[in-house]
Structures are given as C-alpha cells and as structure tokens.
Short mmCIF file of C-alpha atoms and ligand atoms in Angstrom, two decimals:
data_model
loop_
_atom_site.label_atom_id
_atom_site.label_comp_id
_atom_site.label_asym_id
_atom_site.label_seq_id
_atom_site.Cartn_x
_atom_site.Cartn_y
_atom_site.Cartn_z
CA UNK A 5 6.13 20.26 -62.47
CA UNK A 6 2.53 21.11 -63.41
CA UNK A 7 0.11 23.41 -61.31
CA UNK A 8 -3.40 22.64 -61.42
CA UNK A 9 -6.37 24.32 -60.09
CA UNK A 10 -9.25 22.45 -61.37
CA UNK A 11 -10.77 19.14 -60.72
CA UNK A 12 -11.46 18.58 -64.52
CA UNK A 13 -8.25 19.19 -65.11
CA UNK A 14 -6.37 17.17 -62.84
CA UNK A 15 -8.72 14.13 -63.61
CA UNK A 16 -8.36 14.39 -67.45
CA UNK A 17 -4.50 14.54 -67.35
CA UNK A 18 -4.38 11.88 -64.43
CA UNK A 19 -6.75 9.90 -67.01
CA UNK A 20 -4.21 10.26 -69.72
CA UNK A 21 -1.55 9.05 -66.99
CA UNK A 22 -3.05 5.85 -66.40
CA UNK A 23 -4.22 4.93 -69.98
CA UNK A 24 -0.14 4.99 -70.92
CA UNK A 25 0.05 2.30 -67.94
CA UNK A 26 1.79 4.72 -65.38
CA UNK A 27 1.79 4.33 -61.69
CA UNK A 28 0.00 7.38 -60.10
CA UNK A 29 1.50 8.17 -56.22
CA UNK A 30 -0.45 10.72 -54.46
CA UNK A 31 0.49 12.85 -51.36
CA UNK A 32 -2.39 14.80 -49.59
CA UNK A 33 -1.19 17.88 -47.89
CA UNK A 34 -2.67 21.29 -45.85
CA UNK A 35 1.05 22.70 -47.43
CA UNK A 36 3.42 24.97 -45.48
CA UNK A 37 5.96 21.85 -46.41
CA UNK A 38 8.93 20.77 -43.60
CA UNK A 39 10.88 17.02 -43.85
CA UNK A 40 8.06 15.11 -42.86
CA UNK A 41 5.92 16.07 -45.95
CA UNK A 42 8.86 16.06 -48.19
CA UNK A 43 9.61 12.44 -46.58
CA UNK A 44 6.40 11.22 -47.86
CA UNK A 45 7.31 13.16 -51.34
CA UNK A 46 10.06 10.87 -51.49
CA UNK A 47 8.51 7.52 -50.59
CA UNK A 48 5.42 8.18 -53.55
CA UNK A 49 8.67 9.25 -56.18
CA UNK A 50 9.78 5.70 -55.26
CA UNK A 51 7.16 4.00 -56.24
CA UNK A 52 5.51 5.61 -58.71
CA UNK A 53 6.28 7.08 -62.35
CA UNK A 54 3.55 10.14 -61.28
CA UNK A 55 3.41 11.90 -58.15
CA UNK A 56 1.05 13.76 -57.31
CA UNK A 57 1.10 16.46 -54.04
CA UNK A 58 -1.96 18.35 -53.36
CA UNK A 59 -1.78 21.39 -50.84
CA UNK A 60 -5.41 22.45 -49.60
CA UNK A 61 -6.45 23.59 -45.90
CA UNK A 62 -9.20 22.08 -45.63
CA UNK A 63 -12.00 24.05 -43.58
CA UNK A 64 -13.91 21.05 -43.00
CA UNK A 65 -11.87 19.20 -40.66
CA UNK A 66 -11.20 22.40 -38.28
CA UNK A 67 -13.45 22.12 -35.69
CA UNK A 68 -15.23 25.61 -34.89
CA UNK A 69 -12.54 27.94 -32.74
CA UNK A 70 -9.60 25.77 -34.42
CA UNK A 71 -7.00 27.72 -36.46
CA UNK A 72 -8.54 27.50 -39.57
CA UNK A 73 -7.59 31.09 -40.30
CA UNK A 74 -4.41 31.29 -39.02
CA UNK A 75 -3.14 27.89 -39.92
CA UNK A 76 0.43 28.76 -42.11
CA UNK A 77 0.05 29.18 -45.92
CA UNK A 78 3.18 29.42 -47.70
CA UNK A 79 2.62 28.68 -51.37
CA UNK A 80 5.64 29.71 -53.60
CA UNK A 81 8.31 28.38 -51.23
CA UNK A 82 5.75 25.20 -51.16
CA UNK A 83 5.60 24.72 -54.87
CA UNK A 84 9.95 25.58 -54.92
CA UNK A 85 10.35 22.79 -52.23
CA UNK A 86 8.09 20.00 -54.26
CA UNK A 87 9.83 21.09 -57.32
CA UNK A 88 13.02 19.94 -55.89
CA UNK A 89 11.27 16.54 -54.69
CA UNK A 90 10.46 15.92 -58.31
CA UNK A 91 6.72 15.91 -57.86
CA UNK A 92 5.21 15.77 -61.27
CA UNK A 93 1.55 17.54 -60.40
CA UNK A 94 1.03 19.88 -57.69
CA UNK A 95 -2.66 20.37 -57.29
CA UNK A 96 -4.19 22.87 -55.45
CA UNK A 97 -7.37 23.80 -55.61
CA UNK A 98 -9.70 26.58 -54.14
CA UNK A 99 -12.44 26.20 -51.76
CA UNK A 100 -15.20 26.84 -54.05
CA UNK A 101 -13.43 23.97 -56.26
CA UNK A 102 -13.65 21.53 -53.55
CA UNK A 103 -16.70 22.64 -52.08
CA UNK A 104 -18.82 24.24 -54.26
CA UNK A 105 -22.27 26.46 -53.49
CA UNK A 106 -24.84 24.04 -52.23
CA UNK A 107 -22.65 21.22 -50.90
CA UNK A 108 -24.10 18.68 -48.60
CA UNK A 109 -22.14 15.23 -48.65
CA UNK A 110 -19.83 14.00 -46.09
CA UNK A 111 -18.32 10.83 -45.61
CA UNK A 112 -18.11 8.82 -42.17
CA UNK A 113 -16.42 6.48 -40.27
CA UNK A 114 -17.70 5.43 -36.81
CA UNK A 115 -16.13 4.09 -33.59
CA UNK A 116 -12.33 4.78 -34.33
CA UNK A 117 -12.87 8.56 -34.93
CA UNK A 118 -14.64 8.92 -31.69
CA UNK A 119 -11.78 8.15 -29.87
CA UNK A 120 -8.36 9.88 -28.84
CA UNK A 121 -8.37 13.26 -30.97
CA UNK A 122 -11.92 12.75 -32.06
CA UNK A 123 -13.03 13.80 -28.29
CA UNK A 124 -11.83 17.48 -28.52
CA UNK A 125 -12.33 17.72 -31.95
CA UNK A 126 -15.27 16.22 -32.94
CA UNK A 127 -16.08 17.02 -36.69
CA UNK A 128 -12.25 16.68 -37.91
CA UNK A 129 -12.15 12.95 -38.87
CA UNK A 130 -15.26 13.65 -40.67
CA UNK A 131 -13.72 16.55 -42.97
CA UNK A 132 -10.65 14.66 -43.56
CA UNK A 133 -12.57 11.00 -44.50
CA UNK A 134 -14.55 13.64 -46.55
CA UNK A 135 -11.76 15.48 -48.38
CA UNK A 136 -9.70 12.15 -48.52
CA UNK A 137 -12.79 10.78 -50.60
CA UNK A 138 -13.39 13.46 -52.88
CA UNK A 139 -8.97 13.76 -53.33
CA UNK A 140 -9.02 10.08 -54.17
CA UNK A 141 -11.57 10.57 -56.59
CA UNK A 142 -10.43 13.23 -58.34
CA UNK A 143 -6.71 11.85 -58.39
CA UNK A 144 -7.56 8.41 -58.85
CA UNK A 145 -4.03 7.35 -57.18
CA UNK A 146 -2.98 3.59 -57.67
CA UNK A 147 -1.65 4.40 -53.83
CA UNK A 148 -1.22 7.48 -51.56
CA UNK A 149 1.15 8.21 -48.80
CA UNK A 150 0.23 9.61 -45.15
CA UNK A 151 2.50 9.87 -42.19
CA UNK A 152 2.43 7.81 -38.85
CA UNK A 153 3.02 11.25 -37.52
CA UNK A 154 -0.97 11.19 -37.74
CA UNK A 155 -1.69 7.92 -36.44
CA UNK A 156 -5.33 7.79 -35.88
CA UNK A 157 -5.77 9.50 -39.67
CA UNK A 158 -3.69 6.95 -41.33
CA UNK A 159 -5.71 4.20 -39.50
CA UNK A 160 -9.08 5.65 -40.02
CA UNK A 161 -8.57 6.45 -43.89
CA UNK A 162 -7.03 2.67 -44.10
CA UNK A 163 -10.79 1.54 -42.84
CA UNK A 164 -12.28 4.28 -45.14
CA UNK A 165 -10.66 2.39 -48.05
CA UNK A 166 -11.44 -1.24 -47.57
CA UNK A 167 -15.16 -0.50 -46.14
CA UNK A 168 -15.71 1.64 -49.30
CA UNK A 169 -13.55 -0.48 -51.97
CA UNK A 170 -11.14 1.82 -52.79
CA UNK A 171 -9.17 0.95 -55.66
CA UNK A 172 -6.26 1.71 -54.08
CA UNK A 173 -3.06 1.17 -51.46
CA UNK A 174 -2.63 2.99 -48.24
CA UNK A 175 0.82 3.35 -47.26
CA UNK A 176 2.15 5.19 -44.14
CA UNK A 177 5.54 6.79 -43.69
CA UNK A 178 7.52 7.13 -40.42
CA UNK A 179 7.30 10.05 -38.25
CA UNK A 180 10.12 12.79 -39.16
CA UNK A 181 11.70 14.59 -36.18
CA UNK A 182 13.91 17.28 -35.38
CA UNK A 183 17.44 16.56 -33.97
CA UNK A 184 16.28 16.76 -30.40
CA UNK A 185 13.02 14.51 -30.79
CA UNK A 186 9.99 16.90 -31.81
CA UNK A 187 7.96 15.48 -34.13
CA UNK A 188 7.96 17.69 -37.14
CA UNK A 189 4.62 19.77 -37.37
CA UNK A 190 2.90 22.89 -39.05
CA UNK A 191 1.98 23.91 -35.84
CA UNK A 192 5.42 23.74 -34.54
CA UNK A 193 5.82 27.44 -35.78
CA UNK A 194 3.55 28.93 -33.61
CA UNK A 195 5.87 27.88 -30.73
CA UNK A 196 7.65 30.22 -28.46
CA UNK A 197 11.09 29.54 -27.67
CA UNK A 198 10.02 29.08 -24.31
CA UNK A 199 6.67 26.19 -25.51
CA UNK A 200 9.83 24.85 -28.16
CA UNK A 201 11.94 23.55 -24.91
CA UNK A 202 8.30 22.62 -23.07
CA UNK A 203 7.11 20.44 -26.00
CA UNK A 204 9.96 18.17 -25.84
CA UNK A 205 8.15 16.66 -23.32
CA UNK A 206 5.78 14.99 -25.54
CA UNK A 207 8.47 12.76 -27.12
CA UNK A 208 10.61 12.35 -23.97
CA UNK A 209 7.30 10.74 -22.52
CA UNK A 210 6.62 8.37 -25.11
CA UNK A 211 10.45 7.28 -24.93
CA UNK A 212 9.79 6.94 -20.80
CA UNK A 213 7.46 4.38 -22.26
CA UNK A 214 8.91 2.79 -24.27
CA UNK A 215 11.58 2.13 -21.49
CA UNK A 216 9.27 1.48 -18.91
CA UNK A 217 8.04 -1.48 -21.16
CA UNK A 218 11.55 -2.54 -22.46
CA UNK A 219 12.34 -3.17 -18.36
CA UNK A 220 9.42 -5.47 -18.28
CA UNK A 221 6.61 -2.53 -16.85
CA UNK A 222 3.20 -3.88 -19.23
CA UNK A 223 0.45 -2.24 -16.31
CA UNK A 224 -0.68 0.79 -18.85
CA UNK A 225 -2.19 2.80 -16.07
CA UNK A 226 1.24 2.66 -14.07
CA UNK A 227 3.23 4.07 -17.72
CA UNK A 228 0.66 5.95 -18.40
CA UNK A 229 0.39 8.10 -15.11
CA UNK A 230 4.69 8.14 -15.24
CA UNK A 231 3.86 10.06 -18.57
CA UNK A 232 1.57 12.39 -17.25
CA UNK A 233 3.78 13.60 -14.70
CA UNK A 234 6.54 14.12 -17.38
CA UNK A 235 4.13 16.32 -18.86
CA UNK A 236 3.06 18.17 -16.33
CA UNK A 237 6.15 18.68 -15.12
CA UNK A 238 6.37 21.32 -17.58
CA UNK A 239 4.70 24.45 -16.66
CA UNK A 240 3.17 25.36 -19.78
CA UNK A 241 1.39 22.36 -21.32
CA UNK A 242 -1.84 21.15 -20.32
CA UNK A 243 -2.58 17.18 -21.46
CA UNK A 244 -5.58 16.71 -23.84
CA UNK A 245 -5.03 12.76 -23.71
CA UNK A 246 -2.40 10.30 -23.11
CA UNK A 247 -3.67 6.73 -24.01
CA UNK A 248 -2.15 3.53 -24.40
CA UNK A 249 -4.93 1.75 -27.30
CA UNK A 250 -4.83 -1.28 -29.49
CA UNK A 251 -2.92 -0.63 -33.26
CA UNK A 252 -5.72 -1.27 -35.16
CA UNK A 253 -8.94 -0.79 -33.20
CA UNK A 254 -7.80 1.81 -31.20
CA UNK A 255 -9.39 0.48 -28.00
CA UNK A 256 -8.07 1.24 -24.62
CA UNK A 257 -5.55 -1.81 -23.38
CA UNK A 258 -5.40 -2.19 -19.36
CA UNK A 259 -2.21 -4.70 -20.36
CA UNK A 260 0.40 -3.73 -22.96
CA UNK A 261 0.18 -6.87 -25.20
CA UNK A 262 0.17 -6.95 -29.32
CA UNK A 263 0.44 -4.03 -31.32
CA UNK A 264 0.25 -1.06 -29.24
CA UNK A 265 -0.36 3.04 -29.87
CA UNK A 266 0.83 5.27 -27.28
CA UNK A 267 -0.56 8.58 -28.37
CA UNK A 268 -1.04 11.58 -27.23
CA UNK A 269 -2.40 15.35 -27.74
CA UNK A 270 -0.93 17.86 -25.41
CA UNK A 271 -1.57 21.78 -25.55
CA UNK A 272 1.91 23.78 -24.88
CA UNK A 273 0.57 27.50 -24.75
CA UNK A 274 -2.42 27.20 -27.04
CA UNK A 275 -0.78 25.08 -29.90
CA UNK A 276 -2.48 21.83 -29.56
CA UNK A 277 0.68 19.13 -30.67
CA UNK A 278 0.28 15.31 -31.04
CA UNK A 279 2.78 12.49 -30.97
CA UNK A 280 2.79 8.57 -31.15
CA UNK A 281 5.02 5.56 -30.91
CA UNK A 282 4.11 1.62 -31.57
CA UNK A 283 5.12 -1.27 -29.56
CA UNK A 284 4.95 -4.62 -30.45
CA UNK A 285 5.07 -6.68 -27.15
P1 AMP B 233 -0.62 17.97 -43.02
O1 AMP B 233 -0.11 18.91 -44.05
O2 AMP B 233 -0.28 18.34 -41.63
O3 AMP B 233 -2.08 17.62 -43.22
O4 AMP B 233 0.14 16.61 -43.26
C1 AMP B 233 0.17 15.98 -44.51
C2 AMP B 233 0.76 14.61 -44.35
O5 AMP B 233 2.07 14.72 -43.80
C3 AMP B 233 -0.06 13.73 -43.37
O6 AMP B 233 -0.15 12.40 -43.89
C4 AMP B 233 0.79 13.77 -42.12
O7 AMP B 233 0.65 12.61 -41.31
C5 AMP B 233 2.19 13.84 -42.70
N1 AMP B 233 3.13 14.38 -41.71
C6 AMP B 233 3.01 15.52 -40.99
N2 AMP B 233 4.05 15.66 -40.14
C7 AMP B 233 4.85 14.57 -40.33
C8 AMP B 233 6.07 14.12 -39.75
N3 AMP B 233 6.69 14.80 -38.79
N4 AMP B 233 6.59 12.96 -40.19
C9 AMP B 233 5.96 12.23 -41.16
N5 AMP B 233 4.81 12.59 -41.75
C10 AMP B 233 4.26 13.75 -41.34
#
C-alpha cells in the first residue's frame, strides 16, 4: 500500500492508473477505522483494480463548538487496518494541502441540506459537498463508496454529482452494526458504559417502526411520537430530530407511502449519534 501526502502526487499516479485502463474505487474517510469503514473498503476492492481510502478530518464540515479537536485520530492502527483490506493508496493529506493560505471556494447544495441534520448543524453539508469536490478531483475515482449509515450525505453528494456532471458513480453501502443493534460510529467511543446501554434506543426505535408499519400503522405522526417516547424513555438522551421524510427529496411525509427515511439524531450525554432505516411501502 502507498502513502501519499500530496495532491500532485496522488493525481499523477492516479493519472498513470487510468491511462493503463484500471478501475479507480475511492473511499472518503475522517479515519479512526471500525467495520463500517472497512465494509465500504471491501465493496470498492470488489469493484475496482485501485482503491483508494483517504483519511482527513475535515475542519470544514464541523460546525463551530463541534468536536473538531477532539474528534479520534488514530493513524498507524488506521493505515495497519487498510493494509489488511488491500487498499492500494491511502491518501492523507494535511490541512494546509487541502486548504491552503487564502482559500475561499465552497461548494453548495440547497434544499436537502437544510433539512434533518442540516438544522443543528448548519455549515456541515457545505464542508463535506466541499471536500467531496475537491477529493473527487484530486482522485478522479471512476466510483466512490459512502455508507447509508450517513443517509442524508450519501443523498446530498448523489445530487452534488449529477447537478455538477461528475464523471463518476455513487454507490452506498449498508449500515454496519454491532451485535446488539448500534450503528457503528467514531463517536461511539466517547460513550460511557452507562450512554452505551442508553443509545440502544436509537435503533430499537427505528425497529418500533418498522413494526408499527409492518402491522399496517402508515399515520407518521402516530410512529413517530411512539419513537419519541422510546427515546425519552431513556434518561440520558435528549432528541435532536426524529423524522419520517421522502428517500430522495427528503421532504416530510404525513402518510408512510414510497420510499421512506426514518432518521434520526439523538444526543446521549453530549455525543450527538444518528441512525436511519428505509421502507418501501
Ligand atoms: P466518517 O469517517 O465517519 O466520515 O465515515 C466515512 C464513511 O463511512 C461515510 O461514507 C460513512 O457513511 C461510512 N460509515 C460510517 N459508519 C458506518 C457504518 N456503521 N456502516 C456503514 N458505513 C459507515
């Protein structure tokens, strides 16, 4: 596996990639690597004869007071753990790489990042359409892999890359969780034991959904205010949003019909966790 730290040199040996015909898979990461990255790791090695992983925290998309600073950086068992995935280029690059002295250009997407996390965090779907851009430049991918774990992301850089003609495919990988439900997460770490057994709530919400709709329920305020007292239930969360929205336009549904998001963002102590599933009714 390769390390690079530049953008010139990523783009010259990704050039060389693609002139001998190869397939280029890319994976876009903030590191600090658990199943669910390596998951995606797996899905680009199928399908492509380069794979590329880059690990960057992106300051950009952490909205002022976020945990920019403290977010987990674990580099060497990072680059161990993509090794063993058979990733052929790890990038990572510094800050001043990505955003050098006297930067100014940001990319947007309206309507669909104003919506579900982009209320409490305003300026994060901007960083990440932003980074995303500059990534896909610089990698020139022939497709790139994000998770479903990140619903509204994967939908919003899917709109990014048709309204701006990407040359490339978007493909999105289940969520990963751990034996009892969590969805897999960075931010999982900064869990007490005590927010660990509180956060299973998230998930065992969105499965009360999902059986509330399998029994015939399809009135989302009724499933949605069953969910909320799940939540609550649990002493130590405190709901950001629960919202039952349409798949692709991410507009709130009175009547579960189509292909429906049920997502939500719920703070258990002060780690701020999301979770999703999709019905098809
Ligand atoms: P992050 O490092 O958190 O920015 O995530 C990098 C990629 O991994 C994103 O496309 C995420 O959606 C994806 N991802 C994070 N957690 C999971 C998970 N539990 N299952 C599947 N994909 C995930």
């Amino acid at each position: 596996m390769k390390l690079i730290r530049t953008i010139k040199e990523i783009q010259s040996i990704v050039e060389s990639y693609r002139q001998q015909g190869k397939i280029v898979g890319f994976v876009p990461t903030m590191g600090c690597f658990h199943e669910g990255h390596l998951s995606l790791m797996r899905i680009a090695r199928k399908g492509a004869d380069v794979v590329v992983v880059s690990i960057y925290v992106n300051p950009t998309q952490f909205d002022p007071g976020e945990d920019f600073e403290s977010y987990p950086r674990q580099f060497e068992r990072d680059e161990k753990l993509a090794e063993q995935e058979r990733v052929d280029i790890l990038f990572y690059p510094s800050d001043k790489e990505m955003y050098p002295k006297g930067y100014l250009t940001y990319v947007t997407v309206n309507k669909i990042t104003k919506v579900l996390c982009g209320v409490s965090r305003p300026h994060h779907f901007e960083g990440v359409t932003t980074i995303c851009t500059k990534l896909f430049h610089v990698v020139k991918p022939h497709f790139a892999v994000f998770g479903q774990k990140d619903a509204q992301q994967a939908i919003v850089i899917q709109r990014m890359v048709e309204d701006l003609n990407f040359d490339m495919e978007i493909v999105v990988g289940p969520i990963i969780r751990e034996k009892d439900g969590l969805a897999m997460s960075s931010r999982n770490k900064y869990l007490s034991p005590e927010e660990r057994k509180d956060a299973l709530s998230l998930f065992q919400s969105l499965q009360l959904a999902e059986r509330l709709i399998t029994e015939g329920e399809r009135t989302s305020k009724d499933i949605l205010s069953a969910m909320k007292k799940l939540v609550a239930s649990r002493k130590g969360t405190r709901i950001d949003y629960i919202e039952i929205v349409d798949a692709t336009t991410l507009k709130a549904l009175e009547t579960i019909k189509g292909e429906v998001l049920i997502a939500l963002a719920v703070f258990v102590g002060n780690t701020r966790l999301i979770d999703n599933i999709v019905v098809n009714c």
